[in-house]
Coordinates of C-alpha atoms in Angstrom, one line a residue:
M966 CA 155.7 -27.5 -101.8
D967 CA 154.6 -27.8 -98.3
K968 CA 155.2 -31.5 -98.4
Q969 CA 158.4 -31.3 -99.6
Y970 CA 159.2 -28.7 -97.0
H971 CA 158.0 -30.5 -94.1
S972 CA 160.1 -33.8 -95.2
A973 CA 163.2 -31.5 -95.3
K974 CA 162.5 -30.6 -92.0
R975 CA 161.9 -33.9 -90.6
L976 CA 165.4 -34.9 -92.3
L977 CA 167.1 -31.8 -90.5
C978 CA 165.4 -32.5 -87.1
I979 CA 166.6 -36.1 -87.1
S980 CA 170.2 -35.2 -88.4
V981 CA 170.4 -32.8 -85.2
I982 CA 169.0 -35.4 -82.8
L983 CA 172.0 -37.7 -84.2
L984 CA 174.7 -35.0 -84.4
A985 CA 173.7 -34.0 -80.8
A986 CA 173.9 -37.5 -79.3
A987 CA 177.1 -38.1 -81.4
G988 CA 178.6 -35.1 -79.4
F989 CA 177.2 -36.1 -76.3
L990 CA 178.9 -39.5 -76.4
S991 CA 182.2 -37.7 -77.6
A992 CA 181.9 -35.2 -74.7
A993 CA 181.0 -37.8 -71.8
S994 CA 183.7 -40.3 -72.6
K995 CA 186.3 -37.7 -72.4
M996 CA 185.0 -35.6 -69.6
V997 CA 182.5 -38.0 -67.6
P998 CA 184.9 -40.3 -65.4
G999 CA 183.8 -44.1 -65.7
F1000 CA 181.2 -43.4 -68.4
A1001 CA 183.6 -44.9 -71.4
Q1002 CA 183.8 -47.9 -69.1
W1003 CA 180.1 -48.2 -68.3
Y1004 CA 178.9 -47.6 -72.0
S1005 CA 181.7 -50.3 -73.4
T1006 CA 180.8 -53.0 -71.0
T1007 CA 176.9 -52.7 -71.1
V1008 CA 175.6 -50.7 -74.2
Y1009 CA 178.2 -51.5 -76.9
P1010 CA 178.1 -55.0 -76.4
V1011 CA 174.3 -55.0 -77.2
I1012 CA 175.1 -53.0 -80.3
Q1013 CA 178.2 -55.6 -81.2
G1014 CA 176.0 -58.2 -80.9
T1015 CA 173.2 -57.1 -82.9
L1016 CA 174.6 -55.4 -85.7
G1017 CA 177.6 -57.7 -85.7
M1018 CA 175.1 -60.6 -86.0
L1019 CA 173.1 -58.6 -88.9
S1020 CA 176.6 -58.0 -90.8
G1021 CA 177.8 -61.1 -90.1
L1022 CA 174.9 -63.1 -92.1
A1023 CA 176.4 -61.6 -95.2
P1024 CA 179.3 -63.7 -96.8
F1025 CA 181.2 -60.7 -98.1
S1026 CA 182.5 -57.5 -96.5
V1027 CA 179.2 -55.1 -95.7
A1028 CA 181.3 -52.1 -95.1
E1029 CA 183.1 -52.9 -98.4
I1030 CA 180.1 -52.9 -100.4
L1031 CA 179.0 -49.3 -98.7
C1032 CA 182.0 -47.9 -99.8
I1033 CA 181.2 -48.7 -103.3
L1034 CA 177.8 -47.8 -103.5
L1035 CA 177.5 -44.7 -101.0
P1036 CA 179.1 -42.7 -103.7
I1037 CA 176.9 -44.2 -106.4
L1038 CA 174.0 -43.6 -104.8
I1039 CA 174.8 -39.6 -103.6
I1040 CA 175.4 -39.1 -107.6
I1041 CA 172.1 -40.6 -108.2
D1042 CA 170.5 -38.5 -105.6
L1043 CA 172.1 -35.1 -106.7
I1044 CA 170.8 -36.3 -110.2
A1045 CA 167.2 -37.0 -109.2
V1046 CA 166.7 -33.9 -107.2
I1047 CA 167.8 -32.0 -110.0
R1048 CA 165.5 -33.3 -112.5
R1049 CA 162.5 -32.7 -110.4
S1050 CA 163.4 -29.2 -109.6
D1051 CA 162.2 -29.0 -113.6
R1052 CA 158.9 -30.3 -112.8
I1053 CA 158.1 -28.5 -109.5
S1054 CA 158.0 -24.9 -109.0
N1055 CA 159.8 -23.3 -106.0
Y1056 CA 161.5 -26.7 -105.4
H1057 CA 165.3 -26.1 -104.2
P1058 CA 167.2 -29.0 -105.2
F1059 CA 170.3 -28.4 -103.7
R1060 CA 168.6 -27.9 -100.5
R1061 CA 166.8 -31.1 -100.6
F1062 CA 170.1 -32.9 -101.6
G1063 CA 171.8 -31.1 -98.5
S1064 CA 169.0 -32.5 -96.3
H1065 CA 169.7 -36.1 -97.6
L1066 CA 174.0 -35.5 -97.3
L1067 CA 173.5 -34.1 -93.8
L1068 CA 171.6 -37.1 -93.0
L1069 CA 174.2 -39.4 -94.1
V1070 CA 177.0 -37.5 -92.1
S1071 CA 175.0 -37.4 -89.3
V1072 CA 174.3 -41.3 -89.2
L1073 CA 178.0 -42.1 -89.8
L1074 CA 179.2 -39.8 -87.0
F1075 CA 176.7 -41.1 -84.6
M1076 CA 177.7 -44.9 -85.4
Y1077 CA 181.3 -44.2 -85.2
E1078 CA 180.9 -42.5 -81.7
A1079 CA 178.5 -45.4 -80.8
N1080 CA 180.5 -48.2 -82.1
C1081 CA 184.2 -46.8 -81.8
G1082 CA 184.6 -43.5 -80.6
V1083 CA 183.7 -43.8 -77.1
N1084 CA 185.9 -47.3 -76.8
Y1085 CA 188.9 -45.2 -77.2
Y1086 CA 188.7 -44.1 -73.5
R1087 CA 187.4 -47.3 -71.6
E1088 CA 189.7 -49.0 -69.4
P1089 CA 192.9 -50.3 -71.0
F1090 CA 193.0 -54.3 -71.6
V1091 CA 196.8 -54.4 -69.5
D1092 CA 197.8 -52.3 -66.8
R1093 CA 199.3 -49.3 -67.9
K1094 CA 201.0 -48.2 -64.7
A1095 CA 202.8 -51.8 -65.0
F1096 CA 203.3 -51.1 -68.5
E1097 CA 204.6 -47.8 -68.5
S1098 CA 206.7 -48.6 -65.4
A1099 CA 208.3 -51.8 -67.4
S1100 CA 212.0 -52.0 -68.4
F1101 CA 213.8 -54.8 -70.2
T1102 CA 217.6 -55.1 -70.7
E1103 CA 219.0 -56.2 -74.3
E1104 CA 219.8 -59.7 -72.6
D1105 CA 215.8 -60.0 -71.9
L1106 CA 215.2 -58.9 -75.4
I1107 CA 217.4 -61.7 -76.9
E1108 CA 215.8 -64.1 -74.9
F1109 CA 212.7 -63.7 -76.0
C1110 CA 214.1 -63.6 -79.7
E1111 CA 215.5 -67.1 -79.1
F1112 CA 212.3 -68.2 -77.5
S1113 CA 210.5 -67.2 -80.8
I1114 CA 213.0 -68.7 -82.7
S1115 CA 212.5 -72.1 -80.8
K1116 CA 208.9 -71.9 -81.4
L1117 CA 209.3 -71.2 -85.4
Q1118 CA 212.0 -74.0 -85.7
E1119 CA 209.3 -76.4 -84.0
S1120 CA 206.7 -75.3 -86.7
S1121 CA 208.7 -75.8 -89.6
S1122 CA 209.6 -79.5 -88.7
A1123 CA 206.7 -80.0 -90.3
V1124 CA 207.5 -78.2 -93.6
S1125 CA 209.0 -80.1 -96.3
S1126 CA 212.4 -79.1 -97.8
G1127 CA 212.2 -76.2 -100.2
S1128 CA 208.2 -75.8 -99.9
T1129 CA 206.4 -73.1 -98.0
F1130 CA 203.8 -73.2 -94.9
D1131 CA 200.5 -73.7 -96.2
Y1132 CA 198.1 -71.3 -94.6
P1133 CA 194.2 -72.4 -94.3
D1134 CA 191.8 -70.9 -96.7
R1135 CA 189.7 -67.8 -96.0
S1136 CA 186.7 -69.8 -94.7
A1137 CA 188.8 -71.6 -92.6
L1138 CA 191.1 -69.0 -91.4
A1139 CA 188.0 -67.1 -90.5
A1140 CA 186.3 -69.9 -88.5
E1141 CA 189.6 -70.3 -86.4
A1142 CA 190.1 -66.7 -85.8
V1143 CA 186.7 -67.0 -84.1
R1144 CA 187.7 -70.2 -82.3
S1145 CA 191.2 -68.6 -81.3
M1146 CA 189.5 -65.5 -79.5
T1147 CA 186.6 -67.6 -77.9
K1148 CA 189.4 -69.7 -76.7
L1149 CA 191.4 -66.7 -75.3
S1150 CA 188.5 -65.1 -73.8
A1151 CA 188.2 -68.1 -71.2
E1152 CA 191.8 -68.2 -69.8
S1153 CA 193.5 -66.7 -67.1
S1154 CA 196.5 -64.1 -67.9
P1155 CA 199.8 -64.9 -65.9
A1156 CA 200.6 -61.2 -66.5
F1157 CA 197.6 -59.7 -66.2
N1158 CA 193.7 -60.2 -64.5
D1159 CA 191.6 -62.5 -66.9
Y1160 CA 190.4 -62.0 -70.7
T1161 CA 186.7 -62.3 -70.0
A1162 CA 186.3 -58.8 -71.4
L1163 CA 186.7 -60.4 -74.8
S1164 CA 183.9 -63.1 -74.0
G1165 CA 180.7 -63.0 -76.2
F1166 CA 179.7 -63.1 -79.8
Y1167 CA 182.3 -62.8 -82.6
P1168 CA 181.2 -62.6 -86.4
Q1169 CA 183.8 -63.9 -88.6
P1170 CA 186.3 -61.6 -89.7
K1171 CA 186.2 -60.9 -94.1
Y1172 CA 188.3 -60.8 -96.6
L1173 CA 188.3 -57.6 -98.6
T1174 CA 187.4 -58.6 -102.2
F1175 CA 187.4 -55.3 -104.3
M1176 CA 189.4 -53.0 -102.3
S1177 CA 192.6 -55.3 -101.3
G1178 CA 194.3 -53.8 -103.7
L1179 CA 193.8 -50.2 -102.4
F1180 CA 194.8 -51.5 -99.1
S1181 CA 197.9 -52.9 -100.0
G1182 CA 198.6 -49.7 -101.9
M1183 CA 198.0 -48.0 -98.7
G1184 CA 200.1 -50.5 -96.6
V1185 CA 197.0 -51.2 -94.5
S1186 CA 196.6 -54.9 -93.3
G1187 CA 192.9 -54.9 -92.1
I1188 CA 190.4 -52.7 -90.7
Y1189 CA 187.4 -52.8 -88.3
S1190 CA 184.4 -51.1 -89.6
P1191 CA 182.3 -49.3 -87.0
F1192 CA 179.6 -48.7 -89.2
T1193 CA 178.9 -52.4 -89.8
V1194 CA 180.8 -54.1 -86.7
E1195 CA 183.3 -56.0 -89.1
A1196 CA 186.5 -57.1 -88.9
N1197 CA 188.1 -56.9 -92.5
V1198 CA 191.2 -58.3 -93.8
N1199 CA 193.4 -57.5 -96.8
G1200 CA 193.0 -60.4 -98.8
E1201 CA 196.0 -59.9 -101.2
M1202 CA 198.7 -60.0 -98.5
T1203 CA 200.7 -63.5 -97.8
G1204 CA 199.6 -66.1 -95.5
L1205 CA 201.6 -65.0 -92.6
E1206 CA 200.3 -62.1 -91.4
K1207 CA 196.3 -62.9 -91.9
P1208 CA 195.7 -65.0 -88.9
F1209 CA 197.4 -62.1 -86.9
T1210 CA 195.5 -59.4 -88.1
S1211 CA 192.2 -61.4 -88.2
C1212 CA 192.6 -61.6 -84.6
H1213 CA 193.8 -58.2 -83.9
E1214 CA 190.8 -56.6 -86.0
L1215 CA 188.5 -58.8 -83.7
S1216 CA 189.9 -57.5 -80.6
H1217 CA 188.8 -53.9 -81.9
L1218 CA 185.6 -55.3 -82.3
K1219 CA 185.3 -56.2 -78.7
G1220 CA 186.1 -52.5 -78.0
F1221 CA 189.6 -52.5 -77.4
M1222 CA 190.8 -49.7 -80.1
N1223 CA 194.5 -49.4 -78.6
E1224 CA 196.6 -50.9 -81.5
G1225 CA 199.1 -51.8 -79.2
E1226 CA 197.0 -53.6 -76.8
A1227 CA 195.3 -54.9 -80.3
N1228 CA 198.4 -56.5 -81.4
Y1229 CA 198.9 -58.1 -78.3
I1230 CA 195.4 -59.4 -77.9
G1231 CA 195.9 -60.9 -81.4
W1232 CA 198.9 -62.6 -80.5
L1233 CA 198.0 -64.2 -77.4
A1234 CA 194.9 -65.7 -79.7
C1235 CA 197.4 -66.7 -82.3
I1236 CA 199.8 -68.3 -79.9
G1237 CA 196.9 -70.1 -77.7
S1238 CA 195.4 -71.3 -80.8
D1239 CA 194.9 -74.9 -81.4
D1240 CA 195.6 -74.5 -85.3
P1241 CA 199.4 -74.8 -86.3
A1242 CA 198.9 -71.9 -89.0
F1243 CA 198.1 -69.6 -86.0
N1244 CA 200.6 -70.5 -84.0
R1245 CA 203.0 -69.8 -86.7
S1246 CA 201.7 -66.5 -87.4
G1247 CA 202.0 -65.3 -83.7
W1248 CA 205.5 -66.7 -83.5
L1249 CA 206.4 -64.9 -86.5
M1250 CA 204.8 -61.6 -85.8
A1251 CA 206.8 -61.9 -82.3
W1252 CA 210.0 -62.2 -84.2
I1253 CA 209.1 -59.1 -86.4
Y1254 CA 208.7 -56.8 -83.9
A1255 CA 211.0 -58.1 -81.4
G1256 CA 213.6 -58.6 -84.0
N1257 CA 213.0 -55.2 -85.4
S1258 CA 213.4 -53.8 -81.7
L1259 CA 217.0 -55.8 -81.2
Y1260 CA 218.0 -54.9 -84.5
G1261 CA 218.0 -51.2 -83.9
I1262 CA 219.8 -51.8 -80.5
D1263 CA 222.4 -54.5 -81.8
P1264 CA 222.2 -55.2 -85.7
E1265 CA 225.4 -57.4 -85.3
K1266 CA 223.5 -59.7 -82.7
Y1267 CA 220.1 -59.6 -84.9
T1268 CA 222.2 -61.1 -87.7
E1269 CA 223.4 -63.6 -85.8
L1270 CA 220.1 -64.9 -84.4
R1271 CA 218.2 -64.7 -88.0
K1272 CA 220.8 -67.1 -88.9
K1273 CA 219.0 -69.7 -86.6
L1274 CA 215.8 -69.4 -88.5
P1275 CA 214.9 -72.3 -90.6
D1276 CA 215.2 -71.9 -94.4
D1277 CA 211.2 -71.8 -94.7
V1278 CA 210.8 -69.3 -92.2
I1279 CA 213.3 -67.1 -94.1
R1280 CA 211.4 -67.5 -97.2
E1281 CA 208.3 -66.4 -95.7
L1282 CA 209.7 -63.3 -93.9
D1283 CA 211.5 -62.4 -97.3
E1284 CA 208.2 -63.1 -99.3
N1285 CA 206.3 -60.7 -96.8
H1286 CA 208.6 -58.2 -96.8
E1287 CA 208.8 -58.1 -100.9
F1288 CA 205.3 -57.9 -100.7
W1289 CA 204.7 -55.0 -98.9
Q1290 CA 207.9 -53.2 -100.7
S1291 CA 206.5 -53.9 -104.0
H1292 CA 203.1 -52.2 -103.1
E1293 CA 204.7 -48.9 -101.5
T1294 CA 203.5 -45.9 -102.8
R1295 CA 202.9 -42.1 -102.3
A1296 CA 199.8 -43.3 -100.9
S1297 CA 200.8 -45.5 -98.1
E1298 CA 203.2 -42.3 -96.7
V1299 CA 200.0 -40.1 -96.5
Q1300 CA 197.7 -43.0 -94.8
D1301 CA 200.7 -43.5 -92.2
R1302 CA 200.4 -39.4 -91.8
V1303 CA 196.5 -39.5 -91.5
N1304 CA 196.6 -42.7 -89.1
D1305 CA 199.0 -41.4 -87.2
A1306 CA 196.9 -37.8 -86.6
Y1307 CA 194.0 -40.2 -86.2
L1308 CA 195.3 -42.0 -83.4
K1309 CA 196.7 -39.1 -81.5
S1310 CA 193.4 -37.0 -81.5
N1311 CA 191.9 -40.3 -80.0
G1312 CA 194.1 -40.3 -76.9
Q1313 CA 196.7 -42.8 -78.3
K1314 CA 199.7 -39.9 -77.9
D1315 CA 202.4 -42.2 -79.7
G1316 CA 200.3 -42.3 -82.6
I1317 CA 201.2 -45.1 -85.2
Q1318 CA 204.0 -46.0 -83.0
T1319 CA 201.7 -47.1 -80.5
Y1320 CA 201.4 -50.5 -82.5
G1321 CA 205.4 -51.1 -81.5
Q1322 CA 203.8 -51.4 -78.0
L1323 CA 203.9 -55.3 -78.5
T1324 CA 207.4 -56.0 -78.0
T1325 CA 206.9 -54.6 -74.3
L1326 CA 203.8 -56.4 -73.9
M1327 CA 205.5 -59.6 -75.1
L1328 CA 208.4 -59.3 -72.8
M1329 CA 206.1 -58.5 -70.2
W1330 CA 204.2 -61.8 -70.8
Y1331 CA 207.2 -64.1 -71.3
G1332 CA 208.7 -62.4 -68.2
A1333 CA 205.8 -63.5 -65.9
K1334 CA 205.2 -66.9 -67.9

């Protein structure tokens, strides 16, 4: 019994230390000026490079496997401790199980704060004062939409009549996402300073194998796992979004958690890529975001411009829309509310509307080019 008691006590001590460390990181990032920026540029890159490299050795999403295995292991542990109570007197199975569960929770909370939570409070990727003071006319928006259309017309010139653009398979796409992000990190920005904060090691983004259906039902195209430092992509969705989503999630892996900035980084990586598929994905997303903004201001002008899109682009946009429409469920509405609350709790006051900041950032980029 003493052995069991001391074992439970050790687990409790470890849990308390991890919870205290997580609490310290959370409080320091919010209350100590400069701490989050220091941490995200000195400590986090070491963790990201080490843990990201280890999880990157697996050809599958480690995070996805853990999501499946952990509930099973928890049930197995519960059954095991209950069975042991029949053989050992004065054995308290639920105390033992509770210590295991507390340790698991404390490990996850610490890893979340160490690999994600602090980064929400680092210095932004873009000049927020310039962003907040930026203003554009409807004519500016129309001009950018027309520019996006011209880029899509160039992309469709290589597509045979009646056919659909051919996107690379998962391995080729993952490799190009890393190349595109690496290339972006070496370039200077015409609108902001430079992109060296994006430099360093990148593990390849991974398609979700078993959970893509669940993600489709929730309306989720990808997710960054702070527990394994992995960029995960919904493998079910149409090819249109996969390059953009891969780069978006890799930007989170580099510590930029603001969703609008992640969209912007992902977009920059796509339009700067040497791969035509990534270019097309970037400009398709530019049209979707900027076009939606224009539709909200002037539906007639939006309709007029949309008619200029090549037939293969229209087909892709329609297929993508139909895919998400066919998977829209009550779960997607719940997920939106949960994500909105989560983002607001981490300093993104606009919640899920933060994603839409991409339009303003693209217009800033276009105005400075």
